[in-house]
């Protein structure tokens, strides 16, 4: 193996040029995402493990252990395998033997009286514990204190490993090259920020992540690197947002007092204070020429649809068209139904447009949309597919945006239109996540339910206790109420899952609730068929509705007070929270019964959060902590940057600091072209090619 040159390493250099990496190793490293030397340098340990020093009397055969003791004797001898060196090591509890084979290199290294720390696998030799070819370190006097097994020992990095490449080999590769690689590391943060936020230098931090000298170093290193990631992320988010602001113009839509009055008159209730706040923010946005880009967040049932409709009617009063889009037909259908209810008797022309409508219907609808004699269109993604041309689209309302690709949003804009955007979501999103995944949106939260609702009571049943749950359901049915039973189907096209759900339905219908009327609803049924079942349930002709998760976005039946969720352990907490929002919507108390296939209480700890709180945000934070952001948002299109060190669940405070600093930086130096910002700009460019036009511009 030759090192091609002595010149300092370049972090962009491909990994195979690193000392100790051949083509095979390079291939393995690629599988863990390490392509360049810089990638390796920032391939941080997942955790650090204390390497415990043991007392010699506590050594057991087979274990890998570290001992600290004094060398009592050293011998070397020649044998068939070359030179063998043996040392006897003493501590206060006993004696052990250290043996190195093929140990020419050991010649003269050890002397009687030295203190060693040695690590190796424990075997036996002449009735003494023996470490064969142990790694060792000669300790200075002060390091050589007697072992106290309860004391905090040294930290070793444990790297995320695979079957092909072990944590140990990664550690060795990094250890062998750390100093050389670190020479190539430059400081990215301007010194004012480093000073103000009391951050460690970059090089120090990277070293400490791999080789912390003390436990405290880790926290400082993490904080520094997490801050940097968050700062870059916030800069990128702000740049994208700035680009957008520069972009097109939207139709200003003015909500006059008269319009406001007429809209409010459509609702059979007064808006809640939280709804009023949301309406105010939206009205202010709509008045401007800058396109609105607002996220409306709030629990199921808090009254988002009403707010969205308010926005839609404002736009329509200004003679512009409105599109309302949902990720599924069922959800679109639900919106359409509730809008129909509120618009009864009005002059607003509205239609429902989804992929499943007949060609003729669709043609008629799109023609009217294009002519401009259709005010409001409710539909799915099909709304923005090729043939739909609006004449004057002023507002686009998108439900559950995180399932809506960024690209799809751009498509609407590219049609020469620049609508205002209102995005709704019932998934409570922790603030950190909102600032990240939806960082380019303004956020409004509806944080209170309409009056007169009592909170849902949630109970958790472990495996084998479902009998209790069914008995409880019986009691609700006896009281004349209805129940949902939700069965998880993650992928509606998965035949196996569908069969399991159908079997569960039959068991309920034929056995447990043989005396009740039970219906089945799943996403693979034809729409007409689904409608029949749904209407029957709404009309009270069914007592129990067994449904796959399509119900999540489904129906609003006040008499349905009880929901059983089977295999609750398969859901994210936020998803469960959203599901249970389907009960307790009337004035009767709602119940949610979670059936978990798990037995042990600690396995159900996650689920027990559901029984303790109905605060969607708390649940979301918990979910984020337990599952991570990608998993939580549920798709790969969430557009989150990869964070190696920062953690959106625990670094909220740091994120807010980084956000403030990003704002200040861009205000002072909008193109980050000052000399002191050059390194930061380069780092941003390397990680966020997405903020492209910014980088082109300067
Ligand atoms: P979301 O879309 O957030 O799930 P909806 O807008 O569908 O909530 O409202 C849920 C239910 O609450 C609906 O039946 C709606 O009629 C009712 N509702 C909404 N706002 C109010 C209010 N201010 N006062 C009373 N009931 C309301
Ligand atoms: Mg709704």
XYZ file of C-alpha atoms and ligand atoms in Angstrom:
726
model
C 0.000 0.000 0.000
C 1.388 3.352 -0.969
C 0.303 6.771 -0.071
C 0.245 8.551 -3.423
C 1.548 11.766 -1.986
C 2.454 13.536 1.171
C 0.363 16.577 0.460
C -2.581 17.221 2.755
C -5.667 15.173 2.088
C -8.519 16.730 0.191
C -11.934 15.906 1.676
C -13.438 15.551 -1.791
C -10.946 12.870 -2.729
C -12.471 9.455 -3.311
C -12.098 7.107 -0.400
C -10.017 4.506 -2.226
C -7.091 6.892 -2.239
C -6.957 6.820 1.523
C -4.183 4.846 3.140
C -5.506 1.458 4.168
C -8.370 1.380 1.665
C -8.235 -0.954 -1.306
C -10.900 -1.447 -3.979
C -12.791 -4.050 -1.929
C -12.882 -1.899 1.173
C -13.888 1.101 -0.930
C -16.854 -0.871 -2.192
C -17.908 -1.795 1.328
C -17.608 1.799 2.419
C -19.825 2.863 -0.422
C -22.598 0.702 0.985
C -22.615 2.827 4.116
C -22.612 6.015 2.104
C -18.932 6.773 2.463
C -17.580 7.796 -0.936
C -15.089 10.488 -0.119
C -12.608 11.149 2.611
C -14.914 13.861 3.889
C -17.737 11.323 4.163
C -15.559 9.112 6.305
C -14.548 11.960 8.528
C -18.178 12.767 9.246
C -19.204 9.160 9.668
C -19.728 9.552 13.380
C -20.147 6.876 16.018
C -23.740 6.060 16.800
C -22.770 5.918 20.431
C -19.767 5.616 22.651
C -19.064 2.700 24.832
C -17.156 2.720 28.004
C -14.372 0.258 28.007
C -14.505 -1.068 31.527
C -11.296 -2.043 33.196
C -11.819 -5.220 35.202
C -10.229 -6.623 38.249
C -8.179 -9.678 37.399
C -10.146 -11.848 39.796
C -13.275 -11.026 37.796
C -11.982 -12.209 34.436
C -13.986 -14.998 32.857
C -12.928 -17.123 29.984
C -14.258 -15.969 26.610
C -14.958 -12.360 27.487
C -13.170 -9.433 25.943
C -11.809 -7.411 28.808
C -9.487 -4.636 29.775
C -7.183 -4.955 32.747
C -4.831 -2.514 34.376
C -1.842 -3.763 36.347
C 1.846 -3.808 36.923
C 4.264 -5.908 34.918
C 5.831 -8.435 37.300
C 7.912 -10.305 34.747
C 8.659 -10.324 31.006
C 10.031 -13.253 29.048
C 10.549 -13.782 25.384
C 11.264 -17.010 23.592
C 11.702 -18.255 20.065
C 9.479 -20.974 18.764
C 8.141 -22.235 15.487
C 5.983 -19.172 15.061
C 8.835 -16.766 15.647
C 9.180 -14.735 18.768
C 6.701 -15.049 21.643
C 6.584 -12.473 24.407
C 4.954 -13.221 27.737
C 4.347 -10.832 30.563
C 2.830 -11.432 33.950
C 0.526 -8.684 35.110
C -0.490 -8.057 38.713
C -3.246 -6.069 40.262
C -4.521 -6.096 43.852
C -6.707 -9.098 43.172
C -4.535 -11.486 41.222
C -2.230 -12.375 38.423
C -2.745 -12.842 34.718
C -0.649 -13.601 31.740
C -0.316 -11.482 28.596
C 0.991 -13.287 25.552
C 2.001 -11.959 22.163
C 2.850 -14.342 19.353
C 4.857 -13.328 16.288
C 5.987 -10.480 18.422
C 9.317 -9.387 17.069
C 8.016 -5.842 17.177
C 7.533 -6.154 20.946
C 11.235 -6.497 21.525
C 12.306 -4.182 24.304
C 8.918 -2.550 24.718
C 8.015 -3.918 28.117
C 9.883 -3.735 31.348
C 9.260 -5.020 34.805
C 7.472 -2.419 36.957
C 5.605 -0.735 34.102
C 1.891 -0.172 34.436
C -0.163 -1.424 31.488
C -3.725 -1.197 30.331
C -4.343 -4.223 28.147
C -7.412 -5.344 26.242
C -8.017 -8.759 24.736
C -10.015 -11.946 24.833
C -9.612 -13.941 28.001
C -8.276 -17.487 27.762
C -6.344 -19.698 30.140
C -2.657 -20.550 30.373
C -1.136 -22.670 33.132
C -4.230 -22.105 35.294
C -3.915 -18.338 34.957
C -6.192 -16.088 32.963
C -4.435 -15.116 29.767
C -4.962 -12.381 27.185
C -3.605 -13.326 23.773
C -2.185 -10.588 21.570
C -3.844 -7.924 23.677
C -3.837 -4.300 22.643
C -2.040 -2.347 25.283
C -1.023 1.041 26.418
C 1.719 1.956 28.842
C 0.288 4.182 31.522
C 2.009 7.036 33.253
C 2.231 7.088 37.041
C -0.902 9.136 37.522
C -2.960 7.039 35.124
C -1.965 4.017 37.026
C -4.441 4.274 39.852
C -5.961 1.067 41.038
C -9.000 -0.065 39.105
C -12.295 0.970 40.510
C -14.864 -0.906 38.506
C -17.537 1.592 39.403
C -15.617 4.517 37.963
C -16.254 5.990 34.519
C -13.702 4.576 32.130
C -12.645 5.547 28.619
C -15.002 6.043 25.686
C -14.816 4.127 22.475
C -16.821 4.987 19.394
C -19.289 2.403 18.158
C -19.917 3.034 14.478
C -23.009 2.051 12.544
C -21.837 -1.158 10.918
C -23.074 -3.739 8.444
C -22.394 -7.404 7.825
C -19.649 -6.437 5.407
C -17.913 -3.840 7.459
C -17.593 -3.868 11.211
C -17.563 -1.008 13.636
C -14.053 -2.012 14.550
C -12.689 -1.746 11.050
C -14.355 1.613 10.600
C -12.884 2.761 13.895
C -9.457 1.598 12.860
C -9.634 3.256 9.475
C -10.710 6.511 11.023
C -8.244 6.233 13.883
C -5.312 5.598 11.558
C -6.122 8.577 9.364
C -7.767 10.982 11.752
C -4.942 13.472 12.073
C -4.276 13.592 8.347
C -7.969 14.029 7.560
C -8.473 16.684 10.200
C -5.792 18.837 8.589
C -8.164 19.349 5.679
C -11.013 20.574 7.877
C -11.710 24.291 7.722
C -13.878 26.377 10.006
C -17.225 27.062 8.377
C -18.761 29.374 10.931
C -17.930 33.065 11.142
C -16.072 33.846 14.337
C -18.822 36.146 15.674
C -21.211 33.223 15.737
C -18.680 30.857 17.240
C -18.123 33.406 19.969
C -21.711 34.415 20.587
C -23.045 30.881 20.689
C -20.019 29.543 22.521
C -19.326 26.855 20.010
C -16.295 24.637 19.776
C -14.077 24.902 16.694
C -15.044 22.579 13.906
C -11.844 20.565 13.862
C -11.944 20.058 17.593
C -15.540 18.931 17.407
C -14.967 16.383 14.684
C -12.036 14.934 16.546
C -14.011 14.745 19.754
C -16.873 12.933 18.052
C -14.474 10.154 17.107
C -12.058 10.349 20.006
C -13.507 12.181 22.969
C -10.904 12.744 25.622
C -13.589 12.950 28.260
C -17.288 12.396 28.452
C -17.952 16.141 28.501
C -16.266 16.572 25.145
C -19.017 14.657 23.434
C -21.729 17.092 24.383
C -19.673 20.059 23.220
C -18.810 18.359 19.963
C -22.375 17.348 19.290
C -23.679 20.807 20.048
C -21.244 22.447 17.700
C -21.901 20.087 14.796
C -25.645 20.034 15.328
C -25.734 23.798 15.371
C -23.883 23.918 12.095
C -26.264 21.475 10.445
C -29.242 23.406 11.667
C -27.796 26.732 10.566
C -27.136 25.433 7.062
C -30.607 23.977 6.939
C -32.231 27.205 8.025
C -30.173 29.202 5.549
C -31.304 26.879 2.788
C -34.921 27.125 3.869
C -34.754 30.907 3.986
C -33.112 31.137 0.600
C -35.765 28.982 -0.991
C -38.389 31.094 0.644
C -36.761 34.275 -0.546
C -36.672 32.952 -4.099
C -40.326 32.183 -3.901
C -41.153 35.615 -2.552
C -39.331 37.158 -5.464
C -41.301 34.988 -7.839
C -44.685 35.486 -9.337
C -47.566 37.622 -8.270
C -50.882 36.446 -7.039
C -54.282 38.007 -7.436
C -54.929 40.256 -4.429
C -58.168 39.033 -2.867
C -59.797 41.547 -0.614
C -62.112 40.422 2.132
C -64.356 43.415 2.711
C -66.600 43.739 5.716
C -69.576 42.859 3.591
C -67.931 39.733 2.268
C -66.884 38.746 5.770
C -70.431 39.141 7.022
C -71.913 37.131 4.186
C -69.448 34.309 4.667
C -70.026 34.064 8.397
C -73.739 33.905 7.812
C -73.205 30.604 5.995
C -72.132 28.855 9.201
C -74.715 27.772 11.751
C -72.314 28.697 14.566
C -69.938 31.458 15.542
C -66.301 30.826 14.767
C -64.144 29.974 17.754
C -61.454 32.422 18.828
C -58.819 30.105 17.333
C -60.686 30.002 14.031
C -60.995 33.787 14.064
C -57.258 34.144 14.456
C -56.638 31.806 11.541
C -59.170 33.622 9.376
C -57.552 36.952 10.165
C -54.080 35.756 9.214
C -55.384 34.274 5.988
C -57.381 37.363 5.037
C -54.286 39.508 5.527
C -52.255 37.193 3.283
C -54.893 37.079 0.571
C -55.049 40.845 0.363
C -51.423 40.960 -0.810
C -49.940 40.456 -4.224
C -47.374 38.144 -2.789
C -48.716 34.608 -2.958
C -49.875 33.300 0.401
C -48.044 30.235 1.579
C -49.621 29.222 4.831
C -49.912 25.989 6.780
C -53.078 25.579 8.803
C -52.562 23.059 11.493
C -54.988 21.619 13.984
C -56.446 18.451 15.394
C -59.178 16.592 13.605
C -62.462 18.296 14.335
C -61.025 21.640 15.341
C -62.702 23.302 12.396
C -60.113 23.646 9.648
C -62.564 22.918 6.889
C -64.625 25.867 7.998
C -61.593 28.135 7.872
C -60.609 26.815 4.463
C -64.086 27.458 3.200
C -63.919 30.976 4.525
C -60.763 31.515 2.458
C -62.383 29.909 -0.588
C -65.456 32.106 -0.390
C -63.286 35.199 -0.057
C -61.540 34.251 -3.280
C -64.795 33.504 -5.046
C -66.267 36.827 -3.936
C -63.293 38.356 -5.726
C -64.279 36.521 -8.897
C -61.444 34.071 -8.826
C -61.469 30.295 -8.885
C -60.522 27.973 -6.065
C -59.169 24.426 -6.071
C -59.360 22.178 -3.019
C -57.188 19.112 -3.225
C -56.887 16.055 -1.062
C -54.540 13.094 -1.258
C -57.274 10.456 -1.567
C -60.679 10.257 -3.185
C -62.250 9.475 0.121
C -60.879 12.586 1.724
C -61.785 14.697 -1.284
C -65.248 13.238 -1.070
C -65.481 14.168 2.596
C -64.529 17.747 1.824
C -67.022 17.875 -0.954
C -69.813 16.657 1.292
C -69.162 19.155 4.026
C -68.771 22.002 1.567
C -72.029 20.999 -0.085
C -73.680 21.247 3.295
C -72.459 24.785 3.931
C -73.091 26.009 0.390
C -76.664 24.814 0.105
C -78.697 27.589 -1.482
C -75.733 29.745 -2.473
C -74.872 30.848 -5.992
C -71.422 29.334 -5.848
C -70.807 26.901 -8.700
C -68.836 23.920 -7.506
C -67.909 20.487 -8.741
C -66.129 17.311 -7.748
C -63.297 16.163 -9.949
C -61.396 12.938 -9.409
C -59.675 10.356 -11.519
C -62.643 8.008 -11.317
C -65.171 10.232 -13.023
C -66.240 9.257 -16.514
C -64.452 10.797 -19.446
C -67.541 12.691 -20.467
C -68.175 14.095 -17.001
C -64.626 15.062 -16.679
C -64.587 16.747 -20.060
C -67.650 18.766 -19.179
C -66.194 19.821 -15.870
C -62.809 20.781 -17.240
C -64.415 22.762 -20.029
C -66.391 24.792 -17.514
C -63.306 25.270 -15.367
C -61.371 26.527 -18.370
C -64.197 28.859 -19.408
C -64.336 30.230 -15.914
C -67.928 29.316 -15.164
C -66.973 27.041 -12.315
C -65.955 28.702 -9.041
C -64.848 25.898 -6.815
C -63.355 22.550 -7.700
C -62.834 19.811 -5.139
C -60.713 16.858 -6.100
C -57.613 14.786 -5.784
C -54.286 15.068 -7.480
C -56.188 14.468 -10.700
C -57.073 18.128 -10.445
C -53.660 19.166 -11.509
C -53.132 16.533 -14.144
C -52.496 17.773 -17.647
C -55.904 18.621 -19.022
C -57.171 20.884 -16.247
C -56.708 24.546 -17.081
C -58.141 27.135 -14.766
C -59.160 30.449 -16.147
C -58.395 32.459 -13.066
C -57.145 30.362 -10.194
C -56.729 32.597 -7.183
C -56.408 30.087 -4.357
C -55.308 26.494 -4.032
C -56.147 24.662 -0.816
C -54.227 21.504 -0.176
C -55.095 19.034 2.519
C -52.411 16.974 4.235
C -49.636 18.576 2.291
C -46.916 16.253 3.422
C -48.324 13.684 1.087
C -48.321 16.274 -1.621
C -45.036 16.535 -3.423
C -43.214 19.787 -3.671
C -43.050 19.215 -7.390
C -46.810 18.947 -7.685
C -47.146 22.306 -6.041
C -44.690 23.742 -8.496
C -46.768 22.346 -11.377
C -49.695 24.506 -10.411
C -47.510 27.526 -10.447
C -45.909 26.690 -13.758
C -49.201 26.929 -15.582
C -48.786 30.666 -15.705
C -50.740 30.925 -12.486
C -49.618 31.989 -9.138
C -52.336 31.025 -6.738
C -52.304 31.698 -3.061
C -51.615 28.469 -1.219
C -53.327 27.277 1.912
C -52.112 23.962 3.214
C -54.042 22.078 5.898
C -52.921 19.291 8.112
C -54.437 17.441 11.032
C -51.125 15.865 11.830
C -49.793 17.928 14.666
C -46.268 18.752 13.679
C -43.774 19.733 16.307
C -42.497 23.225 15.768
C -39.005 22.051 14.932
C -40.309 19.858 12.193
C -42.572 22.535 10.824
C -39.613 24.883 10.624
C -37.719 22.273 8.731
C -39.942 20.296 6.441
C -42.360 23.179 5.981
C -39.892 25.920 6.694
C -41.030 27.868 3.694
C -44.562 28.126 5.042
C -46.119 30.498 7.533
C -47.821 28.471 10.200
C -51.169 29.017 11.890
C -52.355 26.630 14.554
C -55.959 26.112 15.564
C -55.418 25.064 19.129
C -58.911 24.682 20.510
C -61.895 22.544 19.695
C -65.366 23.974 19.128
C -67.326 24.217 22.378
C -69.178 21.321 23.941
C -66.820 18.459 23.169
C -65.638 16.196 25.918
C -62.192 14.702 25.542
C -61.844 11.163 24.313
C -61.045 8.483 26.827
C -58.377 6.110 25.615
C -57.673 2.656 27.029
C -54.959 0.197 26.214
C -55.442 -3.585 26.144
C -52.451 -5.917 25.860
C -52.551 -9.280 24.123
C -55.197 -11.641 25.409
C -57.309 -8.870 26.864
C -59.349 -8.122 23.778
C -62.340 -9.878 25.383
C -62.565 -6.985 27.822
C -62.488 -4.525 24.962
C -65.289 -6.272 23.081
C -67.401 -6.355 26.238
C -66.974 -2.621 26.544
C -68.023 -2.172 22.925
C -71.139 -4.248 23.655
C -72.027 -1.845 26.443
C -71.810 1.152 24.103
C -73.897 -0.630 21.502
C -76.435 -1.467 24.196
C -76.654 2.259 24.854
C -77.639 2.740 21.222
C -74.302 4.050 20.053
C -72.105 2.854 17.201
C -68.516 1.716 16.939
C -65.629 1.608 14.522
C -63.166 -1.223 14.441
C -60.026 -0.218 12.621
C -57.752 -2.797 11.121
C -54.374 -1.714 9.853
C -53.668 -2.040 6.185
C -50.641 -0.105 5.349
C -50.746 -0.819 1.662
C -54.236 -1.221 0.252
C -52.902 -3.155 -2.703
C -51.367 -5.783 -0.444
C -53.573 -8.860 -0.853
C -52.291 -10.615 2.252
C -53.088 -7.697 4.500
C -56.466 -7.338 2.910
C -57.219 -10.979 3.553
C -56.254 -10.595 7.207
C -58.571 -7.638 7.567
C -61.407 -9.510 5.901
C -60.856 -12.503 8.177
C -60.931 -10.262 11.225
C -64.173 -8.808 9.976
C -65.764 -12.234 9.598
C -64.691 -13.229 13.066
C -66.404 -10.160 14.479
C -69.495 -10.415 12.318
C -70.076 -14.152 12.727
C -68.782 -14.804 16.199
C -68.201 -11.934 18.606
C -70.966 -9.649 17.380
C -73.144 -12.243 15.690
C -76.240 -10.433 16.984
C -75.216 -7.046 15.579
C -75.131 -5.460 12.159
C -71.510 -5.256 11.064
C -70.212 -3.642 7.866
C -66.838 -3.725 6.127
C -65.090 -0.849 4.407
C -61.748 -0.907 2.700
C -59.870 1.028 0.101
C -60.068 -1.637 -2.592
C -63.835 -1.596 -2.740
C -65.509 0.203 -5.613
C -66.653 3.689 -4.726
C -70.331 2.825 -5.159
C -69.944 -0.114 -2.822
C -68.160 1.997 -0.250
C -70.836 4.630 -0.454
C -73.524 2.068 0.307
C -71.700 0.886 3.419
C -70.897 4.378 4.568
C -74.398 5.681 4.142
C -75.714 2.690 6.040
C -73.415 3.447 8.927
C -74.263 7.158 8.868
C -77.969 6.280 8.849
C -77.496 4.042 11.876
C -78.317 0.881 9.923
C -75.012 -0.627 10.938
C -73.826 -0.929 14.535
C -70.207 -1.615 13.782
C -68.077 -0.509 10.910
C -64.947 -2.545 10.394
C -62.602 -0.467 8.336
C -59.054 -0.316 7.198
C -57.272 2.925 7.835
C -59.250 4.636 5.070
C -61.453 5.638 7.945
C -58.732 7.971 9.051
C -59.854 10.432 6.485
C -63.418 9.250 6.338
C -66.607 10.012 8.031
C -68.126 12.228 10.640
C -70.786 10.293 12.539
C -71.722 11.847 15.880
C -73.416 8.678 17.135
C -70.231 6.676 16.659
C -68.667 7.031 20.082
C -66.325 4.141 20.221
C -63.308 3.103 18.230
C -61.319 -0.087 18.561
C -57.914 -0.056 16.928
C -56.502 -3.504 16.296
C -52.736 -3.920 16.161
C -52.329 -0.480 17.600
C -48.626 -1.202 17.977
C -48.234 -0.896 14.226
C -49.203 2.748 14.117
C -47.367 5.912 14.817
C -48.756 7.870 17.746
C -49.749 10.792 15.560
C -51.639 8.475 13.304
C -53.506 6.982 16.251
C -54.283 10.432 17.482
C -55.727 11.328 14.139
C -57.725 8.137 14.021
C -59.321 8.577 17.376
C -60.385 12.059 16.384
C -63.171 10.296 14.512
C -65.067 9.538 17.696
C -66.533 11.842 20.284
C -67.496 14.384 17.681
C -71.012 14.791 18.944
C -71.976 15.684 22.485
C -71.528 12.113 23.725
C -68.266 11.019 25.230
C -65.860 9.251 22.884
C -63.812 6.139 23.640
C -60.773 4.778 21.933
C -59.681 1.221 22.737
C -56.213 0.283 21.619
C -55.535 -3.431 21.202
C -51.863 -4.185 21.258
C -50.356 -7.527 20.337
C -47.647 -6.889 22.854
C -47.780 -8.267 26.336
C -45.079 -6.590 28.360
C -45.861 -3.195 29.831
C -42.558 -1.721 28.664
C -43.390 -2.669 25.089
C -46.598 -0.771 25.446
C -44.978 2.237 26.993
C -45.094 4.111 23.740
C -48.793 3.436 23.341
C -49.557 4.408 26.895
C -48.798 8.009 25.944
C -52.128 7.855 24.138
C -53.962 7.097 27.339
C -52.348 9.984 29.159
C -52.914 12.944 26.894
C -55.160 14.246 24.160
C -52.765 17.040 23.289
C -51.814 16.409 19.690
C -48.630 18.400 19.936
C -47.353 16.501 22.916
C -48.077 13.287 21.097
C -46.305 14.549 18.033
C -43.223 15.474 20.014
C -43.210 12.032 21.535
C -43.635 10.457 18.138
C -40.794 12.494 16.759
C -38.585 11.483 19.628
C -39.377 7.811 19.217
C -39.538 7.419 15.483
C -37.546 10.219 13.940
C -38.763 12.762 11.436
C -38.643 10.734 8.225
C -40.669 7.917 9.661
C -43.077 10.334 11.236
C -43.899 12.230 8.096
C -44.295 8.865 6.501
C -42.855 9.390 3.067
C -39.650 9.914 1.302
C -40.966 13.092 -0.218
C -40.866 14.891 3.073
C -37.926 16.827 1.703
C -36.055 16.802 4.972
C -32.333 17.186 4.750
C -30.272 14.434 6.234
C -29.137 15.397 9.684
C -26.189 13.439 10.985
C -25.862 14.991 14.377
C -28.780 17.298 15.042
C -31.960 15.770 16.339
C -35.202 17.571 15.675
C -36.789 16.027 18.716
C -34.200 17.184 21.202
C -32.442 20.131 19.607
C -35.391 22.501 19.445
C -33.567 25.206 21.352
C -30.511 24.995 19.162
C -32.714 25.116 16.100
C -34.253 28.366 17.233
C -30.808 29.886 17.801
C -29.669 28.736 14.378
C -32.797 30.167 12.856
C -32.216 33.580 14.402
C -28.613 33.563 13.278
C -29.518 32.535 9.742
C -31.917 35.462 9.566
C -29.279 37.913 10.756
C -26.679 36.534 8.359
C -28.898 36.878 5.327
C -30.008 40.342 6.292
C -26.425 41.531 6.669
C -25.019 39.740 3.693
C -27.825 38.554 1.395
C -25.573 36.606 -0.946
C -23.114 35.497 1.739
C -20.348 36.861 -0.413
C -18.269 38.552 2.268
C -14.897 36.942 2.833
C -15.779 35.815 6.331
C -18.816 33.973 4.983
C -17.098 32.213 2.152
C -16.589 28.911 3.928
C -20.187 28.909 5.083
C -21.382 29.597 1.588
C -19.290 26.725 0.242
C -20.693 24.360 2.842
C -24.203 25.446 1.975
C -23.567 24.957 -1.679
C -22.171 21.501 -1.108
C -25.169 20.355 0.915
C -28.079 22.196 -0.574
C -27.698 22.197 -4.285
C -31.456 22.793 -4.105
C -31.131 26.493 -3.428
C -29.708 26.634 -6.928
C -30.603 29.961 -8.374
C -29.146 31.696 -5.361
C -25.800 30.207 -6.112
C -26.077 30.955 -9.785
C -26.775 34.563 -9.017
C -23.578 35.126 -7.178
P -61.520 19.668 10.717
O -61.552 19.934 9.237
O -60.472 20.466 11.402
O -61.440 18.227 11.038
P -64.193 20.556 10.587
O -64.059 21.884 9.973
O -64.609 19.411 9.725
O -62.871 20.171 11.343
O -65.159 20.709 11.836
C -65.470 19.599 12.667
C -66.887 19.710 13.157
O -67.000 20.819 14.030
C -67.855 19.920 12.049
O -68.985 19.144 12.311
C -68.153 21.393 12.108
O -69.462 21.653 11.669
C -67.998 21.708 13.583
N -67.525 23.052 13.833
C -66.522 23.692 13.197
N -66.338 24.920 13.695
C -67.253 25.076 14.690
C -67.582 26.140 15.600
N -66.929 27.289 15.573
N -68.564 25.921 16.499
C -69.221 24.758 16.518
N -68.985 23.730 15.702
C -68.012 23.869 14.781
Mg -61.731 18.121 8.038
